[in-house]
Amino acid sequence: MSSTTAQPPEGRAPSLGEAAATRQQGQPSGAVLDLVKDLIARPSVTPADEDCQAALAARLERIGFTCETIAQGGVTNLWARRGSTAPLTVFAGHTDVVPPGPREKWESDPFVPTERDGWLYGRGAADMKSSIAAFVVAAEEFVAAHPQHEGSIALLITSDEEGPSIDGTAIVCDALKARGEQLDYCIVGEPTSGDVLGDTCKNGRRGSLSGKLTVKGIQGHVAYPHLARNPVHQLSPALAEIVGIEWDQGNEYFPPTTFQVSNLNSGTGATNVVPGEAVALFNFRFSTASTPESLKTRVHAVLDKHGLEYDLDWELGGEPFLTPRGSLTDALVQAIHAETGVTAELSTTGGTSDGRFIAKICPQVIEFGPGNATIHKVNERVEVASLDPLKNIYRRTLENLLVPK
C-alpha cells in the first residue's frame, strides 16, 4: 500500500508529523519507512532478534562501520563503530519487542507492517524499530555529507531490553569498558515524545529498588489470640510509618522518591486462623537525592523499632542516572527545534531503560524518540509523517556534535 497522509479532522490542528510533511511538500523520502517495515516484519519477540541486527550491519558496513556481534545467553548484541577518535557519539536501541498479545484484537497482523490513515501499524513500530531505522538512515546521510567528520559514530543494539536485560546492553558495556573504549555521548532511541514529536527528552531515569518483606508470627486459633502472634497486626503500624516517610525532596531534575506497596498477602483462607506470616512486596522509585543503601537503612530502622521478626530480600532493578544540561542536551534540543520548531522539555519520568547501563561508562546519556502513546499496546503505531523529521533530528544532532562550526 502506498503511503498517504490523512488530513486532520475539521477543528483539529495538524499533528507535528502532519505539519512536517506539509513543510516538506510531500511524503517522507521512503528510506526510513522501508527499513522500519523490514524490521517490523521480523517477529523479534524478546530475546529473539530474527536477523534484524544482521540487516542493520550490512547497511552500516557499506558506509565504513566495523560491526561486531556479541552473543550471550540467547541474546544478540551489535556493536558497530565508524572511526577511532574522540568524541564517540553512540546511538543505542533494541530490536526485541514485547509479545503482541491477542492477535484477534489487532486490526492487522502485528508482524505485517500496515499503513492506515497516515499511521504505520505493527509491533515495535514505536518501541523502537522506528528509532533504529532513523539511526541508520541518519548515519548514512551524515557520512555521505561529511565523510571526513571529526570523532566517531557507533550503534549499540541489543535484543534483551524488553526481557531480563542481563545478557544485553549490560554485557556490551562491560566489554567496552574492559577494552578501554570511551563513550562520550549516547542517544537512546526510546519513544519519549508525548503530544508532538520532540516535546520531551529524557535526560535521566529514576532508580528502582524492590523488597520482599516477610513478617513472622505464630499461627493459632482466633479464639485464643494469647497463644498466637498475628503478623498482620504487627506489620500494620510499621508499614503505616514507612508509607508516611519523606525519603527526599528530589532535585532540579527529579521528583521526590516514592514508596509503593504492590502486594500484601497473609492467611490460610480460613476466617478462624491467625496467620503465621505476612508478606509485603514494595518498590521504591528513587532519585539521585537518595541511594539504595540509605533507603534500605531507613526501612530496616523502622522494622527494628517496631520489634518485628522478619526477613527482607532486596532487589536493585536499576540505579538512577542523570545527564545535566550540557553539550549533548544542547545539541539534541537545538536539533529538535531546528527541525520542528518545538522546544523540548527535559524529563526524568517513566520507568527504567538501558540508559542505566550506558550511563556507567558514558558521561552524557539522553533518550529521545517518537510518540509513546501506543507502546506495548494492541495496534501499536507510529505516524508515517514523523519518520523523516525523527531521522533529521538524529542527523542534525550528529552535525552539532561532530562538524566544526
Tab-separated table of C-alpha atoms in Angstrom:
chain	number	residue	atom	x	y	z
A	1	MET	CA	0.000	0.000	0.000
A	2	SER	CA	1.373	3.439	-0.823
A	3	SER	CA	1.899	5.956	1.941
A	4	THR	CA	-0.787	8.569	2.450
A	5	THR	CA	-1.097	11.410	4.897
A	6	ALA	CA	-4.598	11.802	6.249
A	7	GLN	CA	-5.996	15.303	6.638
A	8	PRO	CA	-6.786	16.172	10.246
A	9	PRO	CA	-10.481	16.207	11.132
A	10	GLU	CA	-12.116	19.602	10.886
A	11	GLY	CA	-11.455	21.653	14.012
A	12	ARG	CA	-8.252	19.823	14.972
A	13	ALA	CA	-4.835	21.343	14.487
A	14	PRO	CA	-2.452	19.173	12.489
A	15	SER	CA	-0.062	16.999	14.433
A	16	LEU	CA	3.633	17.721	14.257
A	17	GLY	CA	4.138	14.900	11.798
A	18	GLU	CA	1.398	16.267	9.557
A	19	ALA	CA	2.836	19.761	9.783
A	20	ALA	CA	6.313	18.481	8.981
A	21	ALA	CA	5.004	16.629	5.949
A	22	THR	CA	3.291	19.809	4.769
A	23	ARG	CA	6.522	21.808	5.145
A	24	GLN	CA	8.400	19.195	3.154
A	25	GLN	CA	5.748	19.408	0.389
A	26	GLY	CA	5.459	15.672	0.041
A	27	GLN	CA	5.858	12.380	1.754
A	28	PRO	CA	8.931	11.081	3.583
A	29	SER	CA	11.774	10.006	1.312
A	30	GLY	CA	10.925	6.377	1.995
A	31	ALA	CA	14.298	5.172	3.262
A	32	VAL	CA	13.304	5.202	6.918
A	33	LEU	CA	9.815	3.909	6.201
A	34	ASP	CA	11.131	0.989	4.143
A	35	LEU	CA	13.627	-0.002	6.833
A	36	VAL	CA	11.029	0.240	9.614
A	37	LYS	CA	8.752	-2.044	7.649
A	38	ASP	CA	11.538	-4.549	7.124
A	39	LEU	CA	12.262	-4.601	10.857
A	40	ILE	CA	8.607	-4.892	11.913
A	41	ALA	CA	8.158	-7.861	9.566
A	42	ARG	CA	10.778	-9.740	11.594
A	43	PRO	CA	8.890	-11.132	14.658
A	44	SER	CA	11.682	-10.435	17.139
A	45	VAL	CA	9.846	-11.121	20.383
A	46	THR	CA	12.380	-10.840	23.206
A	47	PRO	CA	15.050	-12.172	23.259
A	48	ALA	CA	14.842	-13.083	19.570
A	49	ASP	CA	16.462	-10.786	17.006
A	50	GLU	CA	15.344	-12.567	13.809
A	51	ASP	CA	18.363	-11.191	11.894
A	52	CYS	CA	17.326	-7.569	12.412
A	53	GLN	CA	20.848	-6.730	13.500
A	54	ALA	CA	22.378	-8.554	10.552
A	55	ALA	CA	20.310	-6.402	8.207
A	56	LEU	CA	21.452	-3.260	10.024
A	57	ALA	CA	25.102	-4.370	9.994
A	58	ALA	CA	25.014	-4.997	6.238
A	59	ARG	CA	23.981	-1.396	5.623
A	60	LEU	CA	26.380	0.084	8.146
A	61	GLU	CA	29.369	-1.841	6.769
A	62	ARG	CA	28.746	-0.258	3.374
A	63	ILE	CA	29.445	3.191	4.864
A	64	GLY	CA	32.556	2.244	6.755
A	65	PHE	CA	31.322	0.815	10.058
A	66	THR	CA	33.109	-2.114	11.641
A	67	CYS	CA	30.425	-4.413	13.017
A	68	GLU	CA	30.798	-6.887	15.857
A	69	THR	CA	28.225	-9.356	17.157
A	70	ILE	CA	28.367	-10.081	20.890
A	71	ALA	CA	26.089	-13.019	21.719
A	72	GLN	CA	25.386	-14.472	25.144
A	73	GLY	CA	22.571	-16.412	26.762
A	74	GLY	CA	20.433	-16.488	23.627
A	75	VAL	CA	20.737	-12.717	23.236
A	76	THR	CA	22.187	-10.986	20.174
A	77	ASN	CA	24.009	-7.677	20.514
A	78	LEU	CA	25.514	-5.483	17.808
A	79	TRP	CA	28.379	-3.033	18.320
A	80	ALA	CA	29.029	-1.057	15.125
A	81	ARG	CA	31.615	1.725	15.035
A	82	ARG	CA	32.917	4.122	12.397
A	83	GLY	CA	36.105	5.964	13.306
A	84	SER	CA	38.647	5.609	16.080
A	85	THR	CA	38.966	9.104	17.526
A	86	ALA	CA	37.065	11.109	20.108
A	87	PRO	CA	34.415	12.203	20.655
A	88	LEU	CA	32.443	8.989	20.239
A	89	THR	CA	28.701	9.505	19.700
A	90	VAL	CA	26.561	6.394	20.167
A	91	PHE	CA	23.003	5.574	19.134
A	92	ALA	CA	21.566	2.837	21.356
A	93	GLY	CA	18.437	0.769	20.989
A	94	HIS	CA	16.826	-2.667	20.950
A	95	THR	CA	15.481	-4.905	18.226
A	96	ASP	CA	13.446	-7.088	20.591
A	97	VAL	CA	9.777	-6.352	21.143
A	98	VAL	CA	7.172	-7.400	23.676
A	99	PRO	CA	4.687	-10.158	22.713
A	100	PRO	CA	1.810	-8.825	20.595
A	101	GLY	CA	-0.964	-10.080	22.857
A	102	PRO	CA	-4.241	-11.434	21.454
A	103	ARG	CA	-3.893	-11.414	17.672
A	104	GLU	CA	-7.652	-11.133	17.205
A	105	LYS	CA	-7.624	-7.720	18.901
A	106	TRP	CA	-5.232	-6.274	16.345
A	107	GLU	CA	-6.817	-4.602	13.339
A	108	SER	CA	-3.993	-6.036	11.227
A	109	ASP	CA	-1.314	-8.674	11.789
A	110	PRO	CA	1.195	-7.238	14.308
A	111	PHE	CA	4.104	-8.536	12.224
A	112	VAL	CA	2.794	-7.373	8.860
A	113	PRO	CA	3.643	-3.647	8.709
A	114	THR	CA	0.474	-1.907	7.596
A	115	GLU	CA	-0.144	1.724	6.673
A	116	ARG	CA	-3.562	3.074	7.506
A	117	ASP	CA	-4.751	6.687	7.696
A	118	GLY	CA	-1.235	8.090	7.898
A	119	TRP	CA	-0.009	5.631	10.530
A	120	LEU	CA	2.245	2.609	10.346
A	121	TYR	CA	0.961	-0.278	12.473
A	122	GLY	CA	2.939	-3.194	13.845
A	123	ARG	CA	4.590	-4.484	17.000
A	124	GLY	CA	7.727	-2.431	17.543
A	125	ALA	CA	6.606	0.436	15.305
A	126	ALA	CA	7.151	2.932	18.123
A	127	ASP	CA	9.178	0.846	20.584
A	128	MET	CA	11.622	1.059	18.985
A	129	LYS	CA	12.171	-0.002	15.408
A	130	SER	CA	11.378	3.449	14.033
A	131	SER	CA	14.218	4.940	16.056
A	132	ILE	CA	16.633	2.237	14.927
A	133	ALA	CA	15.716	2.785	11.277
A	134	ALA	CA	16.109	6.534	11.746
A	135	PHE	CA	19.528	5.978	13.382
A	136	VAL	CA	20.802	4.032	10.383
A	137	VAL	CA	19.487	6.363	7.687
A	138	ALA	CA	20.685	9.403	9.637
A	139	ALA	CA	24.163	7.859	9.791
A	140	GLU	CA	24.069	7.128	6.051
A	141	GLU	CA	23.119	10.715	5.231
A	142	PHE	CA	25.615	12.186	7.671
A	143	VAL	CA	28.528	10.125	6.362
A	144	ALA	CA	27.604	10.970	2.758
A	145	ALA	CA	27.647	14.681	3.586
A	146	HIS	CA	30.642	14.583	5.968
A	147	PRO	CA	32.880	11.630	5.027
A	148	GLN	CA	35.826	13.157	6.916
A	149	HIS	CA	33.834	14.064	10.030
A	150	GLU	CA	35.539	14.502	13.362
A	151	GLY	CA	35.252	11.856	16.060
A	152	SER	CA	33.440	8.544	15.755
A	153	ILE	CA	29.884	7.210	15.448
A	154	ALA	CA	28.632	3.923	16.871
A	155	LEU	CA	25.433	1.933	17.271
A	156	LEU	CA	24.815	-0.310	20.272
A	157	ILE	CA	21.831	-2.555	19.558
A	158	THR	CA	20.536	-5.361	21.803
A	159	SER	CA	17.762	-7.971	21.730
A	160	ASP	CA	17.412	-8.070	25.530
A	161	GLU	CA	15.835	-4.775	26.554
A	162	GLU	CA	12.251	-5.982	26.929
A	163	GLY	CA	13.369	-9.096	28.817
A	164	PRO	CA	15.605	-9.629	31.853
A	165	SER	CA	18.234	-7.206	30.483
A	166	ILE	CA	21.032	-9.446	31.751
A	167	ASP	CA	22.794	-10.512	28.556
A	168	GLY	CA	22.176	-7.381	26.528
A	169	THR	CA	23.410	-3.815	26.811
A	170	ALA	CA	24.955	-4.525	30.207
A	171	ILE	CA	27.455	-7.079	28.861
A	172	VAL	CA	28.311	-4.888	25.866
A	173	CYS	CA	29.076	-2.005	28.225
A	174	ASP	CA	31.263	-4.310	30.314
A	175	ALA	CA	33.153	-5.408	27.192
A	176	LEU	CA	33.665	-1.839	26.003
A	177	LYS	CA	34.911	-0.763	29.404
A	178	ALA	CA	37.292	-3.722	29.609
A	179	ARG	CA	38.969	-2.807	26.337
A	180	GLY	CA	39.074	0.906	27.055
A	181	GLU	CA	36.557	2.232	24.524
A	182	GLN	CA	35.423	5.603	25.864
A	183	LEU	CA	31.897	6.731	25.053
A	184	ASP	CA	31.347	10.499	25.125
A	185	TYR	CA	27.704	10.923	24.077
A	186	CYS	CA	24.815	8.470	23.786
A	187	ILE	CA	21.294	8.886	22.444
A	188	VAL	CA	18.927	6.042	23.372
A	189	GLY	CA	16.037	5.828	20.922
A	190	GLU	CA	13.299	5.171	23.462
A	191	PRO	CA	9.890	6.608	22.462
A	192	THR	CA	9.786	9.752	24.601
A	193	SER	CA	7.531	12.147	22.705
A	194	GLY	CA	4.093	12.925	24.063
A	195	ASP	CA	1.690	15.154	22.182
A	196	VAL	CA	4.076	16.026	19.359
A	197	LEU	CA	7.433	14.753	18.122
A	198	GLY	CA	10.207	16.403	20.096
A	199	ASP	CA	8.261	17.734	23.054
A	200	THR	CA	10.086	15.525	25.570
A	201	CYS	CA	13.598	14.147	26.012
A	202	LYS	CA	14.649	12.000	28.950
A	203	ASN	CA	17.925	13.201	30.445
A	204	GLY	CA	17.746	10.712	33.294
A	205	ARG	CA	15.689	7.987	34.904
A	206	ARG	CA	14.803	7.121	38.451
A	207	GLY	CA	16.243	4.041	40.081
A	208	SER	CA	14.134	1.028	41.026
A	209	LEU	CA	14.567	-0.818	44.331
A	210	SER	CA	12.171	-3.611	45.279
A	211	GLY	CA	11.723	-5.505	48.518
A	212	LYS	CA	10.004	-8.667	49.692
A	213	LEU	CA	9.228	-8.365	53.390
A	214	THR	CA	8.161	-11.468	55.308
A	215	VAL	CA	6.959	-10.778	58.848
A	216	LYS	CA	6.891	-13.890	61.019
A	217	GLY	CA	4.145	-14.552	63.552
A	218	ILE	CA	2.728	-17.569	65.347
A	219	GLN	CA	-0.242	-19.300	63.747
A	220	GLY	CA	-3.149	-20.106	66.042
A	221	HIS	CA	-6.885	-20.108	66.621
A	222	VAL	CA	-8.564	-16.695	66.513
A	223	ALA	CA	-10.433	-17.599	69.719
A	224	TYR	CA	-7.109	-17.946	71.575
A	225	PRO	CA	-5.118	-14.895	70.428
A	226	HIS	CA	-2.910	-15.054	73.530
A	227	LEU	CA	-1.481	-18.306	72.154
A	228	ALA	CA	-0.728	-16.781	68.728
A	229	ARG	CA	1.085	-13.754	67.333
A	230	ASN	CA	-0.608	-12.012	64.428
A	231	PRO	CA	1.984	-10.735	61.905
A	232	VAL	CA	-0.603	-8.564	60.156
A	233	HIS	CA	-1.239	-6.648	63.364
A	234	GLN	CA	2.490	-6.263	63.913
A	235	LEU	CA	3.206	-5.170	60.364
A	236	SER	CA	0.424	-2.613	60.079
A	237	PRO	CA	1.821	0.191	62.290
A	238	ALA	CA	5.328	-0.279	60.899
A	239	LEU	CA	4.029	-0.160	57.342
A	240	ALA	CA	1.977	2.936	58.098
A	241	GLU	CA	5.102	4.666	59.395
A	242	ILE	CA	7.105	3.705	56.303
A	243	VAL	CA	4.363	4.967	53.999
A	244	GLY	CA	4.443	8.333	55.760
A	245	ILE	CA	8.193	8.914	55.407
A	246	GLU	CA	9.509	11.699	53.176
A	247	TRP	CA	12.501	9.980	51.655
A	248	ASP	CA	13.919	13.056	49.952
A	249	GLN	CA	12.722	16.222	48.243
A	250	GLY	CA	14.065	15.378	44.804
A	251	ASN	CA	16.140	17.980	42.997
A	252	GLU	CA	16.152	20.178	39.910
A	253	TYR	CA	15.659	17.192	37.618
A	254	PHE	CA	13.913	14.547	39.729
A	255	PRO	CA	10.664	14.424	41.712
A	256	PRO	CA	10.867	13.127	45.288
A	257	THR	CA	11.467	9.429	45.817
A	258	THR	CA	8.275	7.375	46.091
A	259	PHE	CA	7.416	4.183	48.006
A	260	GLN	CA	4.557	1.916	46.933
A	261	VAL	CA	3.271	-1.400	48.271
A	262	SER	CA	2.386	-3.566	45.276
A	263	ASN	CA	1.183	-6.711	47.049
A	264	LEU	CA	0.127	-7.719	50.557
A	265	ASN	CA	-0.650	-11.326	51.396
A	266	SER	CA	-1.379	-13.340	54.527
A	267	GLY	CA	-3.617	-16.050	55.906
A	268	THR	CA	-4.686	-19.569	55.074
A	269	GLY	CA	-8.009	-18.671	53.547
A	270	ALA	CA	-9.891	-19.620	56.704
A	271	THR	CA	-11.557	-16.999	58.901
A	272	ASN	CA	-10.745	-18.685	62.214
A	273	VAL	CA	-6.960	-18.930	61.860
A	274	VAL	CA	-4.409	-16.348	62.960
A	275	PRO	CA	-1.843	-16.360	60.121
A	276	GLY	CA	1.713	-17.433	60.684
A	277	GLU	CA	3.280	-14.859	58.402
A	278	ALA	CA	2.512	-11.780	56.332
A	279	VAL	CA	4.289	-10.925	53.082
A	280	ALA	CA	4.505	-7.431	51.573
A	281	LEU	CA	6.025	-6.596	48.195
A	282	PHE	CA	7.057	-2.989	47.686
A	283	ASN	CA	9.049	-0.757	45.384
A	284	PHE	CA	10.990	2.490	45.569
A	285	ARG	CA	11.376	4.728	42.535
A	286	PHE	CA	14.214	6.893	43.707
A	287	SER	CA	16.144	9.892	42.521
A	288	THR	CA	19.791	10.812	42.742
A	289	ALA	CA	18.898	12.512	46.029
A	290	SER	CA	18.839	9.056	47.677
A	291	THR	CA	20.901	5.886	47.424
A	292	PRO	CA	19.832	2.239	47.676
A	293	GLU	CA	21.839	1.971	50.885
A	294	SER	CA	20.136	4.954	52.518
A	295	LEU	CA	16.665	3.648	51.648
A	296	LYS	CA	17.453	0.172	52.960
A	297	THR	CA	18.859	1.556	56.200
A	298	ARG	CA	15.784	3.642	56.911
A	299	VAL	CA	13.367	0.765	56.225
A	300	HIS	CA	15.270	-1.617	58.488
A	301	ALA	CA	15.363	1.025	61.233
A	302	VAL	CA	11.559	1.269	61.265
A	303	LEU	CA	11.059	-2.501	61.233
A	304	ASP	CA	13.557	-2.957	64.049
A	305	LYS	CA	11.993	-0.163	66.080
A	306	HIS	CA	8.649	-1.983	65.953
A	307	GLY	CA	10.263	-5.205	67.164
A	308	LEU	CA	9.313	-7.300	64.153
A	309	GLU	CA	10.715	-10.733	63.456
A	310	TYR	CA	11.222	-10.579	59.713
A	311	ASP	CA	13.169	-11.434	56.579
A	312	LEU	CA	13.688	-8.778	53.923
A	313	ASP	CA	15.040	-9.592	50.477
A	314	TRP	CA	16.111	-6.658	48.305
A	315	GLU	CA	16.430	-6.405	44.523
A	316	LEU	CA	18.004	-3.415	42.824
A	317	GLY	CA	16.371	-3.167	39.413
A	318	GLY	CA	18.445	-0.182	38.346
A	319	GLU	CA	20.236	2.827	39.727
A	320	PRO	CA	19.214	6.346	38.727
A	321	PHE	CA	21.197	8.247	36.157
A	322	LEU	CA	21.245	11.899	35.209
A	323	THR	CA	22.750	13.975	32.429
A	324	PRO	CA	22.644	17.655	33.446
A	325	ARG	CA	22.266	20.315	30.781
A	326	GLY	CA	25.389	20.358	28.666
A	327	SER	CA	26.794	19.687	25.205
A	328	LEU	CA	24.626	16.630	24.409
A	329	THR	CA	21.336	18.063	25.665
A	330	ASP	CA	22.084	21.336	23.865
A	331	ALA	CA	22.917	19.561	20.597
A	332	LEU	CA	19.728	17.488	20.677
A	333	VAL	CA	17.398	20.257	21.822
A	334	GLN	CA	18.781	22.575	19.118
A	335	ALA	CA	18.321	19.846	16.501
A	336	ILE	CA	14.712	19.281	17.551
A	337	HIS	CA	13.920	22.988	17.408
A	338	ALA	CA	15.623	23.445	14.040
A	339	GLU	CA	13.679	20.552	12.534
A	340	THR	CA	10.265	21.014	14.152
A	341	GLY	CA	10.074	24.388	15.868
A	342	VAL	CA	9.356	22.610	19.153
A	343	THR	CA	11.250	23.449	22.349
A	344	ALA	CA	11.900	20.119	24.027
A	345	GLU	CA	11.415	19.606	27.753
A	346	LEU	CA	13.964	17.617	29.708
A	347	SER	CA	12.287	14.972	31.866
A	348	THR	CA	13.206	12.063	34.140
A	349	THR	CA	9.747	10.459	34.352
A	350	GLY	CA	8.904	6.899	33.409
A	351	GLY	CA	10.394	3.524	34.150
A	352	THR	CA	13.892	2.171	33.696
A	353	SER	CA	15.746	1.812	30.404
A	354	ASP	CA	19.080	0.546	29.136
A	355	GLY	CA	20.362	4.051	29.664
A	356	ARG	CA	21.107	2.943	33.230
A	357	PHE	CA	23.823	0.599	31.964
A	358	ILE	CA	25.276	3.001	29.432
A	359	ALA	CA	25.467	5.818	31.980
A	360	LYS	CA	28.064	3.802	33.899
A	361	ILE	CA	30.549	4.166	31.028
A	362	CYS	CA	29.279	7.311	29.285
A	363	PRO	CA	29.100	10.738	30.970
A	364	GLN	CA	26.251	12.077	28.823
A	365	VAL	CA	23.215	9.909	28.020
A	366	ILE	CA	19.845	11.125	26.790
A	367	GLU	CA	16.752	9.377	25.442
A	368	PHE	CA	14.743	10.627	22.514
A	369	GLY	CA	12.364	9.019	20.072
A	370	PRO	CA	8.849	9.015	18.580
A	371	GLY	CA	5.487	9.145	20.288
A	372	ASN	CA	4.890	6.718	23.141
A	373	ALA	CA	1.080	6.651	23.310
A	374	THR	CA	0.709	3.111	21.904
A	375	ILE	CA	3.850	1.321	23.066
A	376	HIS	CA	3.234	-2.237	24.353
A	377	LYS	CA	-0.426	-1.876	23.369
A	378	VAL	CA	-2.560	-3.633	20.805
A	379	ASN	CA	-2.391	-1.744	17.484
A	380	GLU	CA	0.969	-0.125	18.269
A	381	ARG	CA	1.682	2.518	15.656
A	382	VAL	CA	3.890	5.416	14.589
A	383	GLU	CA	2.922	8.392	12.454
A	384	VAL	CA	4.415	7.947	8.996
A	385	ALA	CA	4.992	11.666	8.530
A	386	SER	CA	7.094	11.796	11.705
A	387	LEU	CA	9.714	9.344	10.448
A	388	ASP	CA	11.741	11.746	8.307
A	389	PRO	CA	11.748	14.507	10.963
A	390	LEU	CA	12.955	11.927	13.507
A	391	LYS	CA	15.793	10.888	11.192
A	392	ASN	CA	16.660	14.514	10.510
A	393	ILE	CA	16.852	15.282	14.230
A	394	TYR	CA	19.342	12.463	14.747
A	395	ARG	CA	21.382	13.650	11.741
A	396	ARG	CA	21.326	17.277	12.909
A	397	THR	CA	22.496	16.172	16.357
A	398	LEU	CA	25.488	14.435	14.790
A	399	GLU	CA	26.240	17.611	12.873
A	400	ASN	CA	26.042	19.677	16.060
A	401	LEU	CA	28.457	17.345	17.834
A	402	LEU	CA	30.895	16.267	15.119
A	403	VAL	CA	31.031	19.046	12.496
A	404	PRO	CA	33.135	22.119	13.370
A	405	LYS	CA	31.185	25.353	13.285
